[in-house]
PDB file of C-alpha atoms in Angstrom:
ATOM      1  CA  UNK L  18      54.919 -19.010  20.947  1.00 63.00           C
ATOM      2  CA  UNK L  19      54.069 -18.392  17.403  1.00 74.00           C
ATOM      3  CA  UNK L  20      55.824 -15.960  15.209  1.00 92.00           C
ATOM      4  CA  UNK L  21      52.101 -15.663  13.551  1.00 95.00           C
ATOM      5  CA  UNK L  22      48.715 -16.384  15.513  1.00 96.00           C
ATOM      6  CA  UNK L  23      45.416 -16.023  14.263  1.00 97.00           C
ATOM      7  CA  UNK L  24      42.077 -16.386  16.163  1.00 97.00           C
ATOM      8  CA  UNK L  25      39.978 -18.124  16.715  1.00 97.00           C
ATOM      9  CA  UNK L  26      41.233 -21.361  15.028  1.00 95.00           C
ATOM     10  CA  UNK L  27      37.919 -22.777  14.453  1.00 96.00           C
ATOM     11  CA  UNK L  28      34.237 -21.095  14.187  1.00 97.00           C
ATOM     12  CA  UNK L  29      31.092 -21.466  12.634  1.00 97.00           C
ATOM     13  CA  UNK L  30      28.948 -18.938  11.992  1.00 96.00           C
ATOM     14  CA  UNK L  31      25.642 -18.601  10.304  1.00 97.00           C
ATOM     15  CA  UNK L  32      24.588 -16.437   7.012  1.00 98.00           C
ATOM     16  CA  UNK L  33      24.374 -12.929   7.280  1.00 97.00           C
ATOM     17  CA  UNK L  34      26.798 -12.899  10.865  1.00 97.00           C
ATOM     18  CA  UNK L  35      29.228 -10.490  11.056  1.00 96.00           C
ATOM     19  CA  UNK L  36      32.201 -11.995  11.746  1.00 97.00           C
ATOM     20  CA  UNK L  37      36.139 -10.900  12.714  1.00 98.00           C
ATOM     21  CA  UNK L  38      39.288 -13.214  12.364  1.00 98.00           C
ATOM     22  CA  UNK L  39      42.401 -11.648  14.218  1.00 98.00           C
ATOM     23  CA  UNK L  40      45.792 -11.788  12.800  1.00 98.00           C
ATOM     24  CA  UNK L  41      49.050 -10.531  15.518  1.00 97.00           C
ATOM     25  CA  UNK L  42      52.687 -11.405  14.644  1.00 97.00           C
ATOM     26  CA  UNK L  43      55.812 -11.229  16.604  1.00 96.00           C
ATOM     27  CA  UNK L  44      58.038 -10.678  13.296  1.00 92.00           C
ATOM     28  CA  UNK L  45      58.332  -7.124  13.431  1.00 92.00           C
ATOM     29  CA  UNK L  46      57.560  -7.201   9.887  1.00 91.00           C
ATOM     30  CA  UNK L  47      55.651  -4.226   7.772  1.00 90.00           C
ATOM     31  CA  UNK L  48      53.285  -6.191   5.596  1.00 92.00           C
ATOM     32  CA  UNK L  49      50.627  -8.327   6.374  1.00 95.00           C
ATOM     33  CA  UNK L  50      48.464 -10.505   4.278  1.00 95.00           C
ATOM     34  CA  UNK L  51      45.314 -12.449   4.265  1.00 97.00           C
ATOM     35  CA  UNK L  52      44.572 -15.326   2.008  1.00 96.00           C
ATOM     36  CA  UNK L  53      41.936 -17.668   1.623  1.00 97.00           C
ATOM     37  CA  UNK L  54      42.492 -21.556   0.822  1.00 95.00           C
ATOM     38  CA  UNK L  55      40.153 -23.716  -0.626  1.00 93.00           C
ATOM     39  CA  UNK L  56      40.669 -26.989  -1.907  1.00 84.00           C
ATOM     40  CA  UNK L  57      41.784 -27.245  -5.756  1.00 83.00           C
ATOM     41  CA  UNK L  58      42.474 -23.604  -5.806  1.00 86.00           C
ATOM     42  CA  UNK L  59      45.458 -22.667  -3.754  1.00 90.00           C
ATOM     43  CA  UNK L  60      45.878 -19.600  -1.709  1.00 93.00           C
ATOM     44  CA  UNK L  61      44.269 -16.366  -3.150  1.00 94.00           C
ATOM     45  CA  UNK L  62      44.871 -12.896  -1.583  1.00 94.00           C
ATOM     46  CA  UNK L  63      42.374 -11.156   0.051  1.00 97.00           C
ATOM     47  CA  UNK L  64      43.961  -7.987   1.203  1.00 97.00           C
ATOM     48  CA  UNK L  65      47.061  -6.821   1.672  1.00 94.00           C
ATOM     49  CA  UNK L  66      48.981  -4.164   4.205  1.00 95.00           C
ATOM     50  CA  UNK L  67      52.469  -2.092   3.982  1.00 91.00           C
ATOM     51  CA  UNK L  68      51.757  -0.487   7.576  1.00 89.00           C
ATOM     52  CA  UNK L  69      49.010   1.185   9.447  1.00 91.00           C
ATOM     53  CA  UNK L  70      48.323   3.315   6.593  1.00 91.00           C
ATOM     54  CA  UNK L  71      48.444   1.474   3.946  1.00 93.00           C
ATOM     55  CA  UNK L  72      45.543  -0.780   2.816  1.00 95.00           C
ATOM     56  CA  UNK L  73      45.610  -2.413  -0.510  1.00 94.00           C
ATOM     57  CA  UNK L  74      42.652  -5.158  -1.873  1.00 95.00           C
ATOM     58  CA  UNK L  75      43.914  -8.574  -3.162  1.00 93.00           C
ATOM     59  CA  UNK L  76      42.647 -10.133  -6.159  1.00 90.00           C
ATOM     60  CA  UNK L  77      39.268 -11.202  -3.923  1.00 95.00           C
ATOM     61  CA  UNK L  78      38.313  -8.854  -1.908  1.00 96.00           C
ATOM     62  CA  UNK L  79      34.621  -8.382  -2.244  1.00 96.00           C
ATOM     63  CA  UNK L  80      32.931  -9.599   1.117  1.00 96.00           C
ATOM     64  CA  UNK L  81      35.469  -8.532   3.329  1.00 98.00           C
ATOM     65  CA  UNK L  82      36.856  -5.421   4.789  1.00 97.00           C
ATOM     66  CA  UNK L  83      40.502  -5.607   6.777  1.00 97.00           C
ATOM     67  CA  UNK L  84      41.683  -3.095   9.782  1.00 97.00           C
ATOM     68  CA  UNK L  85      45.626  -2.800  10.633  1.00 96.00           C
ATOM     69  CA  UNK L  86      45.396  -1.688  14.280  1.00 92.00           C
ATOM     70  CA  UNK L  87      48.960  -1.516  14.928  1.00 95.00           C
ATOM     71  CA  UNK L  88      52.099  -2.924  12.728  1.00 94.00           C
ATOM     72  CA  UNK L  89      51.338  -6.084  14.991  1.00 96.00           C
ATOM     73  CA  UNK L  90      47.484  -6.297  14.136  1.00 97.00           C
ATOM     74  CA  UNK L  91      45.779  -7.314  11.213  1.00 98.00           C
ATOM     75  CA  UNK L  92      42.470  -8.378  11.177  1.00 98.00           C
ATOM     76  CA  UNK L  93      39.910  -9.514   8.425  1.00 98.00           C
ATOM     77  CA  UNK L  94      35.922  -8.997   8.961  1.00 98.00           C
ATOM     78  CA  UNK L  95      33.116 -10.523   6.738  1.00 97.00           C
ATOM     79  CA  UNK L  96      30.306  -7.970   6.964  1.00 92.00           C
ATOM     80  CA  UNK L  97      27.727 -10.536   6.399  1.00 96.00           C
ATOM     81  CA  UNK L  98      28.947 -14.022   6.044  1.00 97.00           C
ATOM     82  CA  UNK L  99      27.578 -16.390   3.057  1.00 97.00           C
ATOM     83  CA  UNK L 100      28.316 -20.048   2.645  1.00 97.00           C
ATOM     84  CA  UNK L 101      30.228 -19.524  -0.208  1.00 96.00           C
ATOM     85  CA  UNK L 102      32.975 -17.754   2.091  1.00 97.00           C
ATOM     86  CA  UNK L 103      33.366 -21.236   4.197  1.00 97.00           C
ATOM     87  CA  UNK L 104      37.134 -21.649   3.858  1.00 97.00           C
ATOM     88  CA  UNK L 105      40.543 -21.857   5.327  1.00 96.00           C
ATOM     89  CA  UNK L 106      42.046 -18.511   6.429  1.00 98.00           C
ATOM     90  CA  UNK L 107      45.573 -17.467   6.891  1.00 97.00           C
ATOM     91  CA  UNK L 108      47.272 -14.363   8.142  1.00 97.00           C
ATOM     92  CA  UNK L 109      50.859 -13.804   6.831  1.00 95.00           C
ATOM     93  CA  UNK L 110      53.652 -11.867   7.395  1.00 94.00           C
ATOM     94  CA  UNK L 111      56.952 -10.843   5.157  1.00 90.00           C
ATOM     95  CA  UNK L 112      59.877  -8.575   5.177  1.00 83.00           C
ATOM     96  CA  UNK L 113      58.619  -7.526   1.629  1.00 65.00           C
ATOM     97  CA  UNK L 114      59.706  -5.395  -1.355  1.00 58.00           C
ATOM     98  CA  UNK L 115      62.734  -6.150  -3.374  1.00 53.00           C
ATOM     99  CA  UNK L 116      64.277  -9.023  -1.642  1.00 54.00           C
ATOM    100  CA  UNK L 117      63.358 -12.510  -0.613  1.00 59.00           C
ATOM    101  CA  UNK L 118      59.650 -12.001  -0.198  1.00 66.00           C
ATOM    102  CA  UNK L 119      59.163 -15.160   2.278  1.00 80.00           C
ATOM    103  CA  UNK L 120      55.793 -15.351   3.630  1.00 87.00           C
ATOM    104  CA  UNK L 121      55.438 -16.477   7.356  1.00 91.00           C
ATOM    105  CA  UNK L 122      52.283 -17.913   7.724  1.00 93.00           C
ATOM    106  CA  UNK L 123      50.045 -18.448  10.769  1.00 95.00           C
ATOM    107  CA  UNK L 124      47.976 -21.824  11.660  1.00 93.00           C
ATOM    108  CA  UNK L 125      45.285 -20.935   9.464  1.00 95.00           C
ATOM    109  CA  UNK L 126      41.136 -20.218  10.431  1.00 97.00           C
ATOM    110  CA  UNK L 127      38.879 -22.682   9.574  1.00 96.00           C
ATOM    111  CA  UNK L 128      35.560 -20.804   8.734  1.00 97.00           C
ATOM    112  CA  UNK L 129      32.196 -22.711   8.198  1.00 97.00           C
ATOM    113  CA  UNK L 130      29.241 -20.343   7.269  1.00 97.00           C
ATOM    114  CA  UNK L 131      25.898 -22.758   7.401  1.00 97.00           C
TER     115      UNK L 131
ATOM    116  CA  UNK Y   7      47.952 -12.368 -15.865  1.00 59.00           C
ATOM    117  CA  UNK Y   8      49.627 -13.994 -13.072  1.00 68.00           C
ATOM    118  CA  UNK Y   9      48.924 -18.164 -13.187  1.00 87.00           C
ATOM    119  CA  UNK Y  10      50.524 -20.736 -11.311  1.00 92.00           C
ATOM    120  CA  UNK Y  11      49.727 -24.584 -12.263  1.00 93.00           C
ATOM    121  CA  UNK Y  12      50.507 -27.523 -10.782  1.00 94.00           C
ATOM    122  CA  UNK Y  13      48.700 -31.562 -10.926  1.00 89.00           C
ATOM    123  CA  UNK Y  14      46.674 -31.928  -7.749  1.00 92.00           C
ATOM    124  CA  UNK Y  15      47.784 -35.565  -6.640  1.00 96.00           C
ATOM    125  CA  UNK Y  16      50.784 -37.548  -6.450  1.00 97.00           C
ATOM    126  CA  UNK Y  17      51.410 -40.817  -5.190  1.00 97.00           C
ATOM    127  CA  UNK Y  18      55.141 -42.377  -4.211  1.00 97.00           C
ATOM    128  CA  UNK Y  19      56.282 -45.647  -2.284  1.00 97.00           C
ATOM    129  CA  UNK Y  20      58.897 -44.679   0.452  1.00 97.00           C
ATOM    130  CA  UNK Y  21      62.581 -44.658  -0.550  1.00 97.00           C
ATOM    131  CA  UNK Y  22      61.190 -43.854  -4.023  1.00 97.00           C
ATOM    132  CA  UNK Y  23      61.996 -39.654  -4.963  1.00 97.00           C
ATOM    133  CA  UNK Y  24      59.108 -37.354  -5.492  1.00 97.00           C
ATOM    134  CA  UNK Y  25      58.877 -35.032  -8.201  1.00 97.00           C
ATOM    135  CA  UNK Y  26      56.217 -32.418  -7.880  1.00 98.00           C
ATOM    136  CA  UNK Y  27      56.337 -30.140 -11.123  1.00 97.00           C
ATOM    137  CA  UNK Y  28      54.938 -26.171 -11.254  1.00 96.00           C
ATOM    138  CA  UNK Y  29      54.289 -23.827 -14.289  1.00 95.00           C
ATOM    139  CA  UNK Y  30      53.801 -20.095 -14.204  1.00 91.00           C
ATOM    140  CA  UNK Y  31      53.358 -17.063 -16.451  1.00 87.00           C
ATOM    141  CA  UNK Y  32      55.173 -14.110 -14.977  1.00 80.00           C
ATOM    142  CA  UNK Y  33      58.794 -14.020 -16.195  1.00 77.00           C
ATOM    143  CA  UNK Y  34      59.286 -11.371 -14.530  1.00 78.00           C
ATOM    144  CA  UNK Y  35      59.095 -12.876 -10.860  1.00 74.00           C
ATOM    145  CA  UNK Y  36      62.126 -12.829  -8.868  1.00 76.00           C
ATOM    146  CA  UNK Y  37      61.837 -15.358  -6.393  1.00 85.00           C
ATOM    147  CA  UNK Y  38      60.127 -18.556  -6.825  1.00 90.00           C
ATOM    148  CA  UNK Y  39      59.593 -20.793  -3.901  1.00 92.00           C
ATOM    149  CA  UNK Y  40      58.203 -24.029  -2.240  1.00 95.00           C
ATOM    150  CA  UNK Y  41      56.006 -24.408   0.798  1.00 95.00           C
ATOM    151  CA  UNK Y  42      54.784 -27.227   2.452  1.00 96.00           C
ATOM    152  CA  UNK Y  43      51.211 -27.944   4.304  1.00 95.00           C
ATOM    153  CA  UNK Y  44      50.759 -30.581   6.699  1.00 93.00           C
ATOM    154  CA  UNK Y  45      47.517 -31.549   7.753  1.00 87.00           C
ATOM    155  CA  UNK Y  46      45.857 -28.916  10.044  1.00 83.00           C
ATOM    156  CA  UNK Y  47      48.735 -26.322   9.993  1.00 86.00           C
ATOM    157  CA  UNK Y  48      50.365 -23.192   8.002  1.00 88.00           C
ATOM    158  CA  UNK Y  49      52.339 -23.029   5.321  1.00 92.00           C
ATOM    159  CA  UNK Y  50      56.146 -23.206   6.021  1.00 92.00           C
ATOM    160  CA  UNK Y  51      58.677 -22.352   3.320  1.00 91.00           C
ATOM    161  CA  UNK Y  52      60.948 -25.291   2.358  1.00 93.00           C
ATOM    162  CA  UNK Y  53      62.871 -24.011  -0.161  1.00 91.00           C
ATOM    163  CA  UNK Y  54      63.259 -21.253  -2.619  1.00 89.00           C
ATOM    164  CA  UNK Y  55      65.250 -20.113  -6.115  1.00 90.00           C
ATOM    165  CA  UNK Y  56      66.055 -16.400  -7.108  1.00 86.00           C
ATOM    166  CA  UNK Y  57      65.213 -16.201 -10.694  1.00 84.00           C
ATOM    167  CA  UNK Y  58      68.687 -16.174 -12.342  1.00 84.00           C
ATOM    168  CA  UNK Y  59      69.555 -19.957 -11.218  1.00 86.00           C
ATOM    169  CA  UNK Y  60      68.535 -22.736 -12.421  1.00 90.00           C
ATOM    170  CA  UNK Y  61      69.646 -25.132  -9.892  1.00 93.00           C
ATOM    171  CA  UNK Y  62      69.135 -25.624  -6.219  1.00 92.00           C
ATOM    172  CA  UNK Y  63      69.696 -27.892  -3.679  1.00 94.00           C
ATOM    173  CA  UNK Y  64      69.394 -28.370   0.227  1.00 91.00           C
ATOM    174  CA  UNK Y  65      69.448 -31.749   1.716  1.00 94.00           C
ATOM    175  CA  UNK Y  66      66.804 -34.032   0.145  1.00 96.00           C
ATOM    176  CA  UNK Y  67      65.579 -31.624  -1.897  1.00 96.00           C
ATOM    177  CA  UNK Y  68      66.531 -30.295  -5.437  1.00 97.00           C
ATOM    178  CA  UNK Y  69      64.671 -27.248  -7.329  1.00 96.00           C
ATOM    179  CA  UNK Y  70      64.925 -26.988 -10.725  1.00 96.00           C
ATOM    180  CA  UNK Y  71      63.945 -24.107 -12.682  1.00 94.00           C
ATOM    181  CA  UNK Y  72      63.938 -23.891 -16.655  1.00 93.00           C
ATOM    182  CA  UNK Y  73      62.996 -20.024 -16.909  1.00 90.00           C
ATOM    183  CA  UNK Y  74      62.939 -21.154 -20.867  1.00 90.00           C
ATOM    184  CA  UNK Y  75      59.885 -22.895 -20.759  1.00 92.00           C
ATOM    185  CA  UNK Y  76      58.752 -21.068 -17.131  1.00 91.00           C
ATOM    186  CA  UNK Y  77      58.567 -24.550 -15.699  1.00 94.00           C
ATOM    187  CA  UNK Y  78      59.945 -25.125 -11.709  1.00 95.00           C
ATOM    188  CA  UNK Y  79      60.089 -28.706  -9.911  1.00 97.00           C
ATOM    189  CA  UNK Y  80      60.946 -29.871  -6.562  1.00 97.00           C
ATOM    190  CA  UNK Y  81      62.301 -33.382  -6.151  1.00 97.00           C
ATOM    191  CA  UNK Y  82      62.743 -34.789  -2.689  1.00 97.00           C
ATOM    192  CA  UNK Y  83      64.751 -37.898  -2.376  1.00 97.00           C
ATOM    193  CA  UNK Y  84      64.412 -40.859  -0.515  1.00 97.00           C
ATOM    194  CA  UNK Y  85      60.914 -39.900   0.594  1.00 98.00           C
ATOM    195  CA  UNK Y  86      59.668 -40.599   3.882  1.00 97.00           C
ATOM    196  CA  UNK Y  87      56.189 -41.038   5.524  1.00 95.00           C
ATOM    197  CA  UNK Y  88      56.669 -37.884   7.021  1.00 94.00           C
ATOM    198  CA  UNK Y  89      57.063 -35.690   3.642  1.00 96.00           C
ATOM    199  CA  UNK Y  90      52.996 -36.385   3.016  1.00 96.00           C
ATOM    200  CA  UNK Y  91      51.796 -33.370   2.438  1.00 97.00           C
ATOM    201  CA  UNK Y  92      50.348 -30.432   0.237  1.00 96.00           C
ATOM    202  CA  UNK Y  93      53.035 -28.976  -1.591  1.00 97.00           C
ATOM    203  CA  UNK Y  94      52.250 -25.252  -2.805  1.00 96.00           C
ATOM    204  CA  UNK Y  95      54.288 -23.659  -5.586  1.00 95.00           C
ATOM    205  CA  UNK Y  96      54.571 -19.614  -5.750  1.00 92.00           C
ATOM    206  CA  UNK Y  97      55.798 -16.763  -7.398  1.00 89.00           C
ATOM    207  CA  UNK Y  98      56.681 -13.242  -6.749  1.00 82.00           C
ATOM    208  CA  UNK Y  99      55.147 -11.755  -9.319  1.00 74.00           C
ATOM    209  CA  UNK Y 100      56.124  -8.639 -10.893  1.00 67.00           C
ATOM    210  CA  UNK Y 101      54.948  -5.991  -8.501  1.00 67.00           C
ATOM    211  CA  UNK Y 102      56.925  -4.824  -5.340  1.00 67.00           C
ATOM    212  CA  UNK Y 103      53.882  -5.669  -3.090  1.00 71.00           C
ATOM    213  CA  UNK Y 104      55.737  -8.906  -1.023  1.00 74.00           C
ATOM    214  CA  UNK Y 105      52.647 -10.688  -2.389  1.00 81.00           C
ATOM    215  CA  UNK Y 106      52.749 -14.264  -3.784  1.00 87.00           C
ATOM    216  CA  UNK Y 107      50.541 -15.596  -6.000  1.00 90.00           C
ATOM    217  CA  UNK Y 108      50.075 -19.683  -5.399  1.00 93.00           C
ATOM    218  CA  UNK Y 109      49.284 -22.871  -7.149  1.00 94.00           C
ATOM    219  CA  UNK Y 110      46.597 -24.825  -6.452  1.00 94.00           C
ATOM    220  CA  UNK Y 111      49.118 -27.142  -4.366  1.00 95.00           C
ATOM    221  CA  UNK Y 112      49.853 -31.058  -5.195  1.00 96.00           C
ATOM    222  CA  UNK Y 113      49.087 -33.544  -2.433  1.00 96.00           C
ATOM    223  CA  UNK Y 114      51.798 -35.807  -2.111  1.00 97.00           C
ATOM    224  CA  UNK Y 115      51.246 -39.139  -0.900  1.00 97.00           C
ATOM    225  CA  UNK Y 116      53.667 -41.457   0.410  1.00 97.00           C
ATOM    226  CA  UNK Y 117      53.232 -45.214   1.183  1.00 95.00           C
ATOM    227  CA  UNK Y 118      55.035 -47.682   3.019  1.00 91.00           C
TER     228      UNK Y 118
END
């Protein structure tokens, strides 16, 4: 099984939807992570987690709101989803703070909003 | 602020290397590091360099870092069919958040 599994892997939705993408790890690790990918611009973060109680915004965070349910549960909801939100998701995980800050990434979300 | 670069698109013959080249901004990061993208899956880390070297290697792969001109590169050797990819260059950053902050990535293309 995967260290890092997000669902579903596929969806499309239609403007205005609310919409939920789940995020559960295996790692044991503190901080979560959600980025979004789309082509020619890398990864950019979306929001960010240090446990249950700790919620920080990324550097694009408008449009979305996250919920840590547990230290194994992340999960990333578009309120009302527009097409310019169509994109690839991903859900990582890391150790964090102060040492090697490797990022274990899940499968990744593909998102279509028509 | 925070700015990773890297070319888009790069295009080898197999049993040629690869050199996939990365700027950035933030002196200050710690870690640098490497991840690779196949087609329809996550990222997985292939390599990384702690900011005070300058040199790296593991297997096919070298990392070079000149902290001088903030410039990083990854050269695989002998490339193979299987190395096609997106390659994705990232930084720590400053902060102490675990956060990375990526290039835009560089598909690598290798042909027989």
């Amino acid at each position: 099984d995967a260290d890092v599994t997000q669902t579903p892997r596929n969806r499309i939705t239609k403007t205005g939807k609310r919409i939920m993408l789940e995020c559960s790890q295996t790692k044991g690790h503190d901080r979560m992570y959600w980025y979004r990918q789309d082509p020619g611009l890398g990864l950019r973060l979306i929001y960010y987690s240090f446990d249950v109680k700790d919620i920080n915004k990324g550097e694009i965070s408008d449009g979305y709101s996250v919920s840590r349910q547990a230290q194994a549960k992340f999960s990333l909801s578009l309120e009302s989803a527009i097409p310019n939100q169509t994109a690839l998701y991903f859900c990582a995980t890391s150790e964090g703070g102060g040492r090697n800050t490797e990022a274990f990434f899940g499968q990744g979300t593909r998102l279509t909003v028509v | 602020g925070e700015d990773v670069e890297q070319s888009l698109f790069l295009s080898v013959r197999e049993g040629d290397s690869s050199v996939i080249n990365c700027t950035y901004t933030d002196s200050s990061s710690t870690y640098l590091y490497w991840y690779k993208q196949e087609p329809g899956a996550g990222l997985q880390l292939l390599t990384y360099i702690f900011s005070n070297m300058d040199m790296k290697q593991d297997q096919r792969l070298t990392v070079l870092l000149n902290k001088k001109d903030k410039h990083l590169s990854l050269r695989i050797a002998d490339t193979q069919t299987g190395d096609s990819a997106i390659y994705f260059c990232a930084e720590s950053g400053s902060s102490n958040t675990g956060k990375l902050i990526f290039g835009q990535g560089t598909t690598l293309q290798v042909k027989p």
